[in-house]
């Protein structure tokens, strides 16, 4: 079955850039999506099709995907960006697959 | 504004069947553009995809639970449902219903608020 691997945690200072990675076999051939989830809330789509933002998602959020790694980048990180972030991709044998999640801490 | 609302028992006994319904409002479940799916999240853990259904009844699901999962759709009531058989404590989770485009790369754009289902005797 297909697997996506994320670092358990990432820390960033306010105003700095945070990068969250997601690794999977030939992930660059897929179109991973990214979600954030705050405690007690449902996930929210923040990135799709590698680097497309849904309406309402700030331009500070950007994405890239190449080889085996996709990256969600948050520039000028704010305290409100603190959340769990999940990558997700479609695989023909496993259907939707989620990464294990990364807890972003804004120190 | 599209809204999805999960409903069903919050407590299920081990070896029994978990049954949930997702009622869709503000949009038609018969839209040819979308699939309707279930995702769960054990307490303190990550997201796990369960499966999805199209308004025509076409489904696909996570191989890890496929043998225990039935997803059905009721277009007359604008809702879809999940049945998970032979549950164990490992099935304790918040269960979300959601909508995603047929084009998988567009992601899951609407989620329900989630409902906690506990498996315990």
Coordinates of C-alpha atoms in Angstrom, one line a residue:
Chain A
X1 CA 0.0 0.0 0.0
X2 CA 1.1 3.5 -0.7
X3 CA 2.5 5.6 2.2
X4 CA 3.2 9.2 2.9
X5 CA 5.7 10.3 5.5
X6 CA 5.7 13.6 7.3
X7 CA 7.9 14.9 10.1
X8 CA 5.9 14.8 13.4
X9 CA 6.7 18.4 14.3
X10 CA 8.0 21.6 12.9
X11 CA 8.8 24.8 14.8
X12 CA 9.0 28.3 13.5
X13 CA 9.3 31.8 14.9
X14 CA 6.6 34.3 14.1
X15 CA 7.3 36.1 10.8
X16 CA 9.7 33.4 9.6
X17 CA 9.1 30.7 6.9
X18 CA 7.9 27.3 7.8
X19 CA 8.4 24.3 5.5
X20 CA 6.5 21.0 6.0
X21 CA 7.6 18.1 3.9
X22 CA 5.7 15.0 2.7
X23 CA 7.5 12.1 1.1
X24 CA 6.2 9.2 -0.9
X25 CA 7.3 7.0 -3.8
X26 CA 7.1 9.0 -7.0
X27 CA 5.0 11.6 -5.2
X28 CA 6.0 14.1 -7.9
X29 CA 3.8 12.2 -10.4
X30 CA 0.8 12.7 -8.2
X31 CA -1.0 15.8 -7.1
X32 CA -0.9 16.0 -3.3
X33 CA -3.2 18.2 -1.3
X34 CA -2.6 19.8 2.0
X35 CA -4.9 20.4 5.0
X36 CA -4.6 22.1 8.3
X37 CA -6.6 21.1 11.4
X38 CA -6.9 23.0 14.6
X39 CA -7.8 21.3 17.8
X40 CA -11.5 20.3 17.9
X41 CA -12.1 21.4 14.3
X42 CA -12.5 19.7 11.0
X43 CA -9.6 19.7 8.5
X44 CA -9.4 22.6 6.0
X45 CA -8.0 22.3 2.5
X46 CA -5.1 24.8 2.1
X47 CA -3.5 23.5 -1.1
X48 CA -4.4 21.3 -4.0
X49 CA -2.9 20.3 -7.4
X50 CA 0.6 20.9 -6.0
X51 CA 0.4 24.7 -5.7
X52 CA -3.2 25.9 -6.0
X53 CA -4.9 27.7 -3.1
X54 CA -8.6 27.5 -2.4
X55 CA -10.4 30.8 -2.0
X56 CA -9.8 32.3 1.4
X57 CA -6.3 30.8 1.9
X58 CA -3.7 33.5 2.2
X59 CA -0.9 33.9 -0.4
X60 CA 1.5 33.1 2.3
X61 CA 0.8 29.5 1.7
X62 CA 2.5 27.9 -1.3
X63 CA 3.3 24.4 -2.4
X64 CA 5.8 22.5 -4.5
X65 CA 6.2 18.9 -5.5
X66 CA 9.0 17.1 -7.2
X67 CA 10.6 13.6 -7.2
X68 CA 9.5 11.9 -4.0
X69 CA 8.8 15.0 -1.9
X70 CA 6.1 17.6 -1.7
X71 CA 6.5 20.7 0.4
X72 CA 4.1 23.1 2.0
X73 CA 5.7 26.5 2.6
X74 CA 4.2 29.1 4.9
X75 CA 5.9 32.5 4.7
X76 CA 5.6 35.2 7.3
X77 CA 4.2 32.6 9.7
X78 CA 1.6 33.8 12.1
X79 CA 0.4 32.5 15.5
X80 CA -2.9 31.6 13.8
X81 CA -1.1 29.2 11.5
X82 CA -0.3 26.9 14.4
X83 CA -2.1 23.6 13.6
X84 CA -1.7 20.1 12.5
X85 CA -0.9 19.8 8.8
X86 CA -1.7 16.7 6.7
X87 CA -0.7 15.9 3.1
X88 CA -2.9 13.7 1.0
X89 CA -2.5 11.9 -2.3
X90 CA -4.5 9.6 -4.6
X91 CA -3.0 6.2 -5.4
X92 CA -4.6 3.8 -7.7
X93 CA -4.1 0.8 -5.3
X94 CA -4.7 2.6 -2.0
X95 CA -7.3 5.2 -3.0
X96 CA -6.8 8.3 -0.8
X97 CA -3.8 8.2 1.5
X98 CA -3.0 10.7 4.2
X99 CA 0.4 11.5 5.7
X100 CA 0.7 11.0 9.5
X101 CA 0.5 14.7 10.1
X102 CA 2.9 17.5 11.2
X103 CA 2.3 19.7 14.2
X104 CA 3.4 23.2 13.4
X105 CA 4.4 25.2 16.5
X106 CA 4.8 28.9 16.2
X107 CA 7.1 29.9 19.0
Chain B
X1 CA -23.3 27.1 1.5
X2 CA -22.9 23.4 1.4
X3 CA -23.2 21.7 4.8
X4 CA -22.6 18.1 5.8
X5 CA -23.9 16.6 9.1
X6 CA -23.0 13.3 10.5
X7 CA -25.5 11.4 12.7
X8 CA -25.6 8.1 14.4
X9 CA -24.9 6.3 17.7
X10 CA -21.9 7.5 19.7
X11 CA -21.4 4.1 21.3
X12 CA -21.1 0.8 19.6
X13 CA -20.3 -2.6 21.2
X14 CA -17.4 -4.7 20.1
X15 CA -18.2 -7.1 17.2
X16 CA -21.3 -5.1 16.3
X17 CA -21.9 -2.8 13.3
X18 CA -21.2 0.9 13.3
X19 CA -23.7 2.8 11.3
X20 CA -23.5 6.5 10.4
X21 CA -25.5 8.8 8.1
X22 CA -24.3 12.0 6.5
X23 CA -27.0 14.5 5.5
X24 CA -26.1 17.0 2.8
X25 CA -27.8 20.4 2.7
X26 CA -27.2 23.4 0.5
X27 CA -26.3 21.3 -2.5
X28 CA -27.4 18.1 -4.4
X29 CA -25.8 14.8 -3.7
X30 CA -26.7 13.9 -7.3
X31 CA -24.2 16.4 -8.7
X32 CA -22.1 14.6 -11.3
X33 CA -19.0 16.5 -10.2
X34 CA -18.5 15.1 -6.8
X35 CA -17.9 12.0 -4.7
X36 CA -19.0 11.8 -1.1
X37 CA -16.7 10.2 1.4
X38 CA -15.9 9.1 4.9
X39 CA -12.7 9.8 6.8
X40 CA -11.9 9.0 10.4
X41 CA -9.5 10.1 13.1
X42 CA -8.7 8.1 16.2
X43 CA -8.3 10.3 19.3
X44 CA -5.0 12.0 19.2
X45 CA -4.0 10.5 15.9
X46 CA -4.0 11.3 12.2
X47 CA -6.6 11.1 9.5
X48 CA -7.5 7.8 7.8
X49 CA -9.6 7.6 4.6
X50 CA -12.4 5.0 4.6
X51 CA -14.2 5.3 1.3
X52 CA -16.3 7.3 -1.1
X53 CA -19.4 6.9 -3.2
X54 CA -20.8 8.6 -6.3
X55 CA -24.4 9.4 -6.7
X56 CA -24.8 6.5 -9.1
X57 CA -23.6 4.1 -6.4
X58 CA -20.1 3.6 -7.6
X59 CA -17.7 3.2 -4.7
X60 CA -14.1 2.8 -3.8
X61 CA -12.5 2.3 -0.4
X62 CA -9.3 1.9 1.6
X63 CA -8.1 -1.7 1.2
X64 CA -7.4 -1.8 4.9
X65 CA -11.1 -1.7 5.8
X66 CA -12.7 -2.6 2.5
X67 CA -13.9 -6.1 3.7
X68 CA -15.9 -4.5 6.5
X69 CA -17.2 -1.3 4.9
X70 CA -20.4 -0.6 3.0
X71 CA -21.1 2.9 1.7
X72 CA -24.5 3.6 0.2
X73 CA -26.3 6.7 -1.1
X74 CA -29.9 7.8 -0.9
X75 CA -30.4 10.5 -3.5
X76 CA -34.1 11.0 -2.6
X77 CA -33.0 12.1 0.9
X78 CA -29.8 13.7 -0.2
X79 CA -27.7 11.7 2.2
X80 CA -25.2 8.8 2.2
X81 CA -24.3 6.3 4.9
X82 CA -21.5 4.2 6.3
X83 CA -21.6 0.7 7.8
X84 CA -18.6 -0.8 9.4
X85 CA -18.9 -4.4 10.6
X86 CA -17.2 -6.3 13.3
X87 CA -15.9 -3.3 15.1
X88 CA -13.2 -3.3 17.7
X89 CA -11.7 -0.7 20.0
X90 CA -9.4 0.3 17.1
X91 CA -12.4 1.6 15.3
X92 CA -13.0 4.3 18.0
X93 CA -12.6 7.6 16.2
X94 CA -14.1 10.8 15.1
X95 CA -15.8 10.0 11.8
X96 CA -16.1 12.8 9.2
X97 CA -18.2 12.8 6.1
X98 CA -16.9 15.0 3.3
X99 CA -17.2 15.9 -0.4
X100 CA -14.5 15.7 -3.0
X101 CA -14.3 16.3 -6.7
X102 CA -14.2 13.5 -9.2
X103 CA -10.9 15.0 -10.1
X104 CA -8.9 13.7 -7.1
X105 CA -6.2 16.3 -7.4
X106 CA -8.7 18.9 -6.3
X107 CA -8.9 17.5 -2.8
X108 CA -11.6 17.4 -0.2
X109 CA -13.3 20.8 -0.1
X110 CA -16.1 20.3 2.4
X111 CA -16.1 18.4 5.7
X112 CA -18.7 17.7 8.3
X113 CA -18.1 18.6 11.9
X114 CA -17.3 15.0 12.7
X115 CA -18.9 12.6 15.2
X116 CA -17.2 10.6 17.9
X117 CA -17.9 6.9 17.9
X118 CA -16.6 4.9 20.8
X119 CA -16.4 1.1 20.6
X120 CA -16.8 -0.3 24.1
X121 CA -18.9 -2.9 25.9

